[in-house]
Short mmCIF file of C-alpha atoms in Angstrom, two decimals:
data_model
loop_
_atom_site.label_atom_id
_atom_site.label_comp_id
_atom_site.label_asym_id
_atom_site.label_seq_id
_atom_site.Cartn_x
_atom_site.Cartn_y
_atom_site.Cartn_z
CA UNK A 1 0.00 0.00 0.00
CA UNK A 2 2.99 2.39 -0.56
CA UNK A 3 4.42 1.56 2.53
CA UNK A 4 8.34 2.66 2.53
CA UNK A 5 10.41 0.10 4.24
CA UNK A 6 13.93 0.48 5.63
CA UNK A 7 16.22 -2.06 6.34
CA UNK A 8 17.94 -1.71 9.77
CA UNK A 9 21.24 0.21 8.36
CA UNK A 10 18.23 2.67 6.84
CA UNK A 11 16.72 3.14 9.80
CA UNK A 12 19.88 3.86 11.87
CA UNK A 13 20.95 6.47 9.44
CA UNK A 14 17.47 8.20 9.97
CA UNK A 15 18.01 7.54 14.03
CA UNK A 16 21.30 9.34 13.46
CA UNK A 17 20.33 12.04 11.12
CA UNK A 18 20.15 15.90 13.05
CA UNK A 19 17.15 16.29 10.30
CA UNK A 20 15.04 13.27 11.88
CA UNK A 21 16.40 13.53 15.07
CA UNK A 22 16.65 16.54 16.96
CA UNK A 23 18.97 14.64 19.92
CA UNK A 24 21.89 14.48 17.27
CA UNK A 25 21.98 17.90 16.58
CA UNK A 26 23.73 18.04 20.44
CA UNK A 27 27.46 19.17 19.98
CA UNK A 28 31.15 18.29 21.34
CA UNK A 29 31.51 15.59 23.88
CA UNK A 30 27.82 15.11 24.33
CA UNK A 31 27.26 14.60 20.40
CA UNK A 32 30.13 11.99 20.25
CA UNK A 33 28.75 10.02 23.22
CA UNK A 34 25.38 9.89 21.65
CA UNK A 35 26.66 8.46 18.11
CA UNK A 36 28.81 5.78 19.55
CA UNK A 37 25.91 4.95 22.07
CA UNK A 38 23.79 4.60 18.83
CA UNK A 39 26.49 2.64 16.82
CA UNK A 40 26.93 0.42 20.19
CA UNK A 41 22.82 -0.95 19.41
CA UNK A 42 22.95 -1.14 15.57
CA UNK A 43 23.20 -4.78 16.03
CA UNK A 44 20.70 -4.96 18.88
CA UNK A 45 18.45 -2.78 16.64
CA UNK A 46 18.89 -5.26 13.32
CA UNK A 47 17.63 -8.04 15.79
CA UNK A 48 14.56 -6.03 16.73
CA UNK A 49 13.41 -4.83 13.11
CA UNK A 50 13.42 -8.76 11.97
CA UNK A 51 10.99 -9.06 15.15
CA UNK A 52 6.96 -9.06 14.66
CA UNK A 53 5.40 -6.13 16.59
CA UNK A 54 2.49 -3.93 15.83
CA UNK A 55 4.28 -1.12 15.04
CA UNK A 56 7.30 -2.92 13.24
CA UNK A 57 7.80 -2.04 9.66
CA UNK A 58 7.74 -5.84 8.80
CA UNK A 59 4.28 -6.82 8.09
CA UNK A 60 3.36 -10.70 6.87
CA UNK A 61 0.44 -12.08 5.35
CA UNK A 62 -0.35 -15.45 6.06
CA UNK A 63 0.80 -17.89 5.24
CA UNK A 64 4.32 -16.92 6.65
CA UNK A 65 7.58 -17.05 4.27
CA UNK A 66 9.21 -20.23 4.51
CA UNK A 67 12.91 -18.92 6.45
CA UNK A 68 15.82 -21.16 5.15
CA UNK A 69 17.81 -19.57 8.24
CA UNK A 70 18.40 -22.28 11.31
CA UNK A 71 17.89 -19.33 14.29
CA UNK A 72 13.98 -18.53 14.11
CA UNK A 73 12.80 -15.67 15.63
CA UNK A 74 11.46 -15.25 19.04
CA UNK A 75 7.27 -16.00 18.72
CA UNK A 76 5.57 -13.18 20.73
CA UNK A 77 3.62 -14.26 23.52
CA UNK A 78 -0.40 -14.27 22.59
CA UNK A 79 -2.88 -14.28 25.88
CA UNK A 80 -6.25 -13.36 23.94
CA UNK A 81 -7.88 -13.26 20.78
CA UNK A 82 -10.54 -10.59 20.13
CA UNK A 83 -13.11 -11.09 17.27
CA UNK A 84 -15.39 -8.37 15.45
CA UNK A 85 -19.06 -10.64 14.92
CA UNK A 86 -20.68 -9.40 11.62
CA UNK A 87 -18.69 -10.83 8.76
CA UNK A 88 -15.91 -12.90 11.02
CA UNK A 89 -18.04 -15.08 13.13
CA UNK A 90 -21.11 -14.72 11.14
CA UNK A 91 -22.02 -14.65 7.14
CA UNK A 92 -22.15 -11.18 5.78
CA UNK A 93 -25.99 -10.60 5.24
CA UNK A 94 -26.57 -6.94 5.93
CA UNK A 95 -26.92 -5.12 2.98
CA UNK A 96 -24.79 -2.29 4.17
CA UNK A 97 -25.21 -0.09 0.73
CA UNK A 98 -29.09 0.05 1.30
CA UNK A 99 -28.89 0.84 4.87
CA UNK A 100 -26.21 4.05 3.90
CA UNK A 101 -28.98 5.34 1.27
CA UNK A 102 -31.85 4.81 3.60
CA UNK A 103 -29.80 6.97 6.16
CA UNK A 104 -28.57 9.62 3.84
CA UNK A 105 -30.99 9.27 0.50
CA UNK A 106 -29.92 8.75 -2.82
CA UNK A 107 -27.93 12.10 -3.52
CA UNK A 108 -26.42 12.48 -0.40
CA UNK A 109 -25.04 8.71 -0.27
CA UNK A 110 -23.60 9.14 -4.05
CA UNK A 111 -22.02 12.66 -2.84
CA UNK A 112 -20.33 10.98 0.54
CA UNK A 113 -19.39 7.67 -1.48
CA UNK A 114 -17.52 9.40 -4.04
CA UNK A 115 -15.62 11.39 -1.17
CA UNK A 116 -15.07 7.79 0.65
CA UNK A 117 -14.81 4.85 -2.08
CA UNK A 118 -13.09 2.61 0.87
CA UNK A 119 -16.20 3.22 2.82
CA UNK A 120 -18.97 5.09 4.76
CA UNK A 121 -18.38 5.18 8.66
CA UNK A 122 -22.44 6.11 9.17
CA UNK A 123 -22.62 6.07 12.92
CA UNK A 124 -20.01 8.61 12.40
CA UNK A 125 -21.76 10.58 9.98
CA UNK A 126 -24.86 10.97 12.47
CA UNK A 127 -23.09 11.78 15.52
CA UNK A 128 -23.27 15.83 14.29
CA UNK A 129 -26.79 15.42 13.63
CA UNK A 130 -29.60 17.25 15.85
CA UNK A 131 -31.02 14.50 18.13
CA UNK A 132 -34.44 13.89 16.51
CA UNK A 133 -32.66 13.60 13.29
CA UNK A 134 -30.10 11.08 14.70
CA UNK A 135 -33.02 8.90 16.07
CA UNK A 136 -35.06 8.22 13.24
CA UNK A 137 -31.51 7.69 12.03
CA UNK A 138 -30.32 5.01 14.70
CA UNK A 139 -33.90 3.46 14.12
CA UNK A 140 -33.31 2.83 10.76
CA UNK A 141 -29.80 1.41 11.25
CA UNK A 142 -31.24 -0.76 13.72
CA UNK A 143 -34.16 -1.98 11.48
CA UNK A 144 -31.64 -3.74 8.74
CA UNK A 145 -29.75 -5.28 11.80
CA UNK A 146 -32.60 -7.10 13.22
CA UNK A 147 -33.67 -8.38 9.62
CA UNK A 148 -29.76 -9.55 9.68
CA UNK A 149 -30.23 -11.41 12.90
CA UNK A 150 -33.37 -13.24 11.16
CA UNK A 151 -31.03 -14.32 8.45
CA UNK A 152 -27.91 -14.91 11.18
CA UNK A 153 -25.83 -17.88 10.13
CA UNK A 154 -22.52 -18.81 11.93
CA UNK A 155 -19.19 -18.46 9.70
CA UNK A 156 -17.69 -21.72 8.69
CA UNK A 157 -14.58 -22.68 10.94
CA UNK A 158 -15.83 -20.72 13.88
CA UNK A 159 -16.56 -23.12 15.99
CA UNK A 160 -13.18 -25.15 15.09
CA UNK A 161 -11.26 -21.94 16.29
CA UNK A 162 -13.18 -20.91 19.45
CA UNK A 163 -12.76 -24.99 19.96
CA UNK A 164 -9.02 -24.77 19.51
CA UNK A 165 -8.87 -21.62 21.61
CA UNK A 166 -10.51 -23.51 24.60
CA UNK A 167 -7.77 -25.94 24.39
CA UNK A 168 -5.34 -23.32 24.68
CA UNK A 169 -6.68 -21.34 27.41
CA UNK A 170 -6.82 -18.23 24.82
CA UNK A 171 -9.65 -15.45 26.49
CA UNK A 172 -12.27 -14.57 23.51
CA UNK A 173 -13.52 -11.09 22.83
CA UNK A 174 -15.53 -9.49 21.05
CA UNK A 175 -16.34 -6.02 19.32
CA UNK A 176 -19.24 -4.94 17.26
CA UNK A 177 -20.77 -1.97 15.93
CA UNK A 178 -24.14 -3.60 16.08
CA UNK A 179 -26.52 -3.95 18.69
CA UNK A 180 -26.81 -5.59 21.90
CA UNK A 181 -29.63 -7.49 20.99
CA UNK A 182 -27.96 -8.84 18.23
CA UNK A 183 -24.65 -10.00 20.23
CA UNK A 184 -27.53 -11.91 22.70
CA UNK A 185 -29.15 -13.87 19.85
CA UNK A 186 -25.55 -14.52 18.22
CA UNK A 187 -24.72 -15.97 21.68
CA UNK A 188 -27.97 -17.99 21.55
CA UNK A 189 -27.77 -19.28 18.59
CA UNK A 190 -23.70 -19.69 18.37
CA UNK A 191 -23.47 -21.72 22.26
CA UNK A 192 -20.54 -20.16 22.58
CA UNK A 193 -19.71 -16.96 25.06
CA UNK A 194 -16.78 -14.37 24.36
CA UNK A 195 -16.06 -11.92 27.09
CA UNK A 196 -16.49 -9.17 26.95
CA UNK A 197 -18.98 -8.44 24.54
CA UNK A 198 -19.03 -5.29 23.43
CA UNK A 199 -21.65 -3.64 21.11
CA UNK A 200 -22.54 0.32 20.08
CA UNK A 201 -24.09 0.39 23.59
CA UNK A 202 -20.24 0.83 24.95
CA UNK A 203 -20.16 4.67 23.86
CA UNK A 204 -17.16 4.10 21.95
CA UNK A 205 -17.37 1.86 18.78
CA UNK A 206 -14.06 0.71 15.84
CA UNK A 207 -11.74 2.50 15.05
CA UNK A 208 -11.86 3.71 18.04
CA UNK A 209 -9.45 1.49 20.05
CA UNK A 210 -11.10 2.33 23.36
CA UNK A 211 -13.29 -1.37 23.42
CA UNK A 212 -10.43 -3.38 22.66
CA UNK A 213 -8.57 -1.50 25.51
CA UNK A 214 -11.15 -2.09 27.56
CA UNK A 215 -11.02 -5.46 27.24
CA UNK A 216 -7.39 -5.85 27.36
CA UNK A 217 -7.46 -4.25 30.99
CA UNK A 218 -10.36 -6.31 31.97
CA UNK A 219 -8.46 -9.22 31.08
CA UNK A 220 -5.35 -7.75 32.69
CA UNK A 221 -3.04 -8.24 29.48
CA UNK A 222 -1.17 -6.07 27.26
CA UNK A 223 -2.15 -4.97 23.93
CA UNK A 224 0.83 -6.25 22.41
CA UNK A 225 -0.21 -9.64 23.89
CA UNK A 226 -3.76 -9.68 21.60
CA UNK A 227 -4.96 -10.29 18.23
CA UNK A 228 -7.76 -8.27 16.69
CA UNK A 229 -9.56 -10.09 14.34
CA UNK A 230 -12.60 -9.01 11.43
CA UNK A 231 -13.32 -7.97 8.09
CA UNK A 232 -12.84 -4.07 8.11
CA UNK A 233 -9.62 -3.08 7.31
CA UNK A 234 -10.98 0.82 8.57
CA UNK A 235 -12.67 -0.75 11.75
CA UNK A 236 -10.78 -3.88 12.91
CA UNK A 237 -7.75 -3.10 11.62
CA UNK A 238 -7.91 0.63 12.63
CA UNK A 239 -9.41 -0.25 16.11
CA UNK A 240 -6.40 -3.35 16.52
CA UNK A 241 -3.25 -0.77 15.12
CA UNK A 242 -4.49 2.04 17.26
CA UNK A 243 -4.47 0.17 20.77
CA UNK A 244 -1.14 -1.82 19.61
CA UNK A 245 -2.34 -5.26 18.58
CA UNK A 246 -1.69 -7.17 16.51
CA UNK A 247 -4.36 -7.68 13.31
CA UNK A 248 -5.61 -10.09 11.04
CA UNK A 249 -7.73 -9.22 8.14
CA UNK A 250 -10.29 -11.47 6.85
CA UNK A 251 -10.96 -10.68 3.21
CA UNK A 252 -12.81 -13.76 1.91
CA UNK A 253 -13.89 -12.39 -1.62
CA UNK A 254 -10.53 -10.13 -2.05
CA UNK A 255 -11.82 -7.05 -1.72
CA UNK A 256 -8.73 -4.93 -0.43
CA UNK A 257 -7.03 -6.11 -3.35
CA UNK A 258 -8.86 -3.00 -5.28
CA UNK A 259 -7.23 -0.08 -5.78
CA UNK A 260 -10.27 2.23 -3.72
CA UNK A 261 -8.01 1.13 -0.28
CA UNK A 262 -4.80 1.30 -2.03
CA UNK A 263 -4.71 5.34 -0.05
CA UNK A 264 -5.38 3.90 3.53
CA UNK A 265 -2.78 3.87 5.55
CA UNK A 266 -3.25 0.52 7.14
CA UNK A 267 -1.81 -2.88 6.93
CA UNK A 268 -2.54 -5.67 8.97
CA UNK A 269 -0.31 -8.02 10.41
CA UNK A 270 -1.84 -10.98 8.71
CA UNK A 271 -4.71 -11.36 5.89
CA UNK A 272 -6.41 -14.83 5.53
CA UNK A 273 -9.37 -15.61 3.64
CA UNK A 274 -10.83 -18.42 6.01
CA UNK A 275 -11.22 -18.53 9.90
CA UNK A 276 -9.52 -21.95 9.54
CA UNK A 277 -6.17 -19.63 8.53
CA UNK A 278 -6.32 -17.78 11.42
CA UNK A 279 -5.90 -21.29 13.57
CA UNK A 280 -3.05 -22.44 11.75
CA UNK A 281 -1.30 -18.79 12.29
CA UNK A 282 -2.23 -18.03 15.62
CA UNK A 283 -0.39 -22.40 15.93
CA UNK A 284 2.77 -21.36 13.92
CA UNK A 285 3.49 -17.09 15.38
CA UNK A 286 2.41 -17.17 18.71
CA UNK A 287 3.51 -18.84 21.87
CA UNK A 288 -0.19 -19.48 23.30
CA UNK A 289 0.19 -18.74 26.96
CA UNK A 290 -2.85 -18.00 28.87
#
């Protein structure tokens, strides 16, 4: 996606650069200390960039490059495994297009679309909008998801992962920016729990990375030790980079291949196009350690 990426001699000449850094612009004694001190971790600093981390400049899309090299790299510790619900546990049915014109009408939804071809964020939209306005709004957001809970149907290999999870000891969350009542029936109707749950009711909904913060303190782990998982790149992505997670994309059809999210500035960690990916990657990156 246009990402530039520096090797670890690259990034050292940008660490010791007066233009990037401001701390090398320090003269005499003080300046020399400070460049040997930064020649000292070069290697220490190579070692690092060839680890996976959030905000690392290596990203990987499963499945993982087959290394030739006999040292393998440390596997970060993962504790929990947070999922979004519409369109990573469950089928895809809302017809998210129709809901967006119903909210904004014909002409506004083609004006807004052509402004956002990677997507609409509506419950952003109608958070400047005077209260009685926002209602009817909200109503009719909430009207196409209950005709999506009539039609809910569980995504293939979910129950295989949350099963596999369970064997591990691996917490399960989840994040949606549908209803409550909607998370309830998917419990019903899944037999499996994830805790927390969190739906719009929270306050704060993706990309906002306050739920999956939440959750991480609730669960008493660190971001860094957690795995967002969904179908947004915008939402669960967003939501998973911004707390510092790691992310997995699900993109069963392809669909971030186009060139519409080509300008996002977003990459996840991994991209699968099954649920039963995400079990063999989770098996072959992480160290599962409740």
């Amino acid at each position: 996606m246009g990402i530039m990426r520096l090797s670890s001699s690259g990034w050292l000449n940008l660490k010791l650069s007066p233009v990037f850094n401001p701390i090398c612009r320090a003269a005499g004694r003080n300046r020399i200390f400070l460049l040997s001190a930064f020649s000292t971790i070069h290697s220490t600093l190579s070692l690092y960039s060839s680890c996976h981390h959030p905000s690392s400049p290596h990203r990987y899309s499963f499945p993982m490059p087959n290394f030739s090299s006999t040292v393998s790299a440390p596997r970060g510790r993962l504790r929990g495994v947070v999922f979004d619900m519409d369109g990573t546990l469950t089928v895809p049915v809302i017809d998210f297009a129709a809901m967006h014109k119903s909210v904004l009408g014909d002409e506004e939804y083609v004006r807004i679309k052509s402004l956002n071809p990677s997507g609409i964020d509506i419950l952003h939209i109608i958070q400047s909008w005077a209260p009685e306005k926002q209602r009817r709004a909200y109503e009719v957001i909430a009207d196409f998801e209950r005709q999506g809970i009539d039609r809910l149907q569980i995504m293939p290999g979910a129950a295989e992962l949350c099963t596999f999870l369970d064997s591990k000891n691996i917490r399960r969350g989840l994040i949606t920016r549908n209803i409550k009542e909607a998370v309830d029936i998917f419990h019903q109707r899944f037999g499996w729990t994830f805790h927390p749950a969190l739906s719009r009711e929270f306050g704060y909904y993706k990309p906002n990375p306050a739920p999956l913060l939440h959750i991480c303190s609730s669960w008493d782990v660190l971001p860094n030790e957690v795995i967002m998982v969904g179908d947004s790149l915008r939402d669960d992505v967003g939501c998973g980079k911004q707390a510092g997670a790691f992310t997995c994309l699900l993109d069963e059809t392809g669909r971030y291949n186009s060139e519409h999210y080509a300008n996002m500035d977003l990459e996840p960690d991994f991209k699968v196009s099954t649920l039963g990916e995400v079990l063999h990657l989770l098996n072959a990156n992480f160290e599962l350690a409740p």
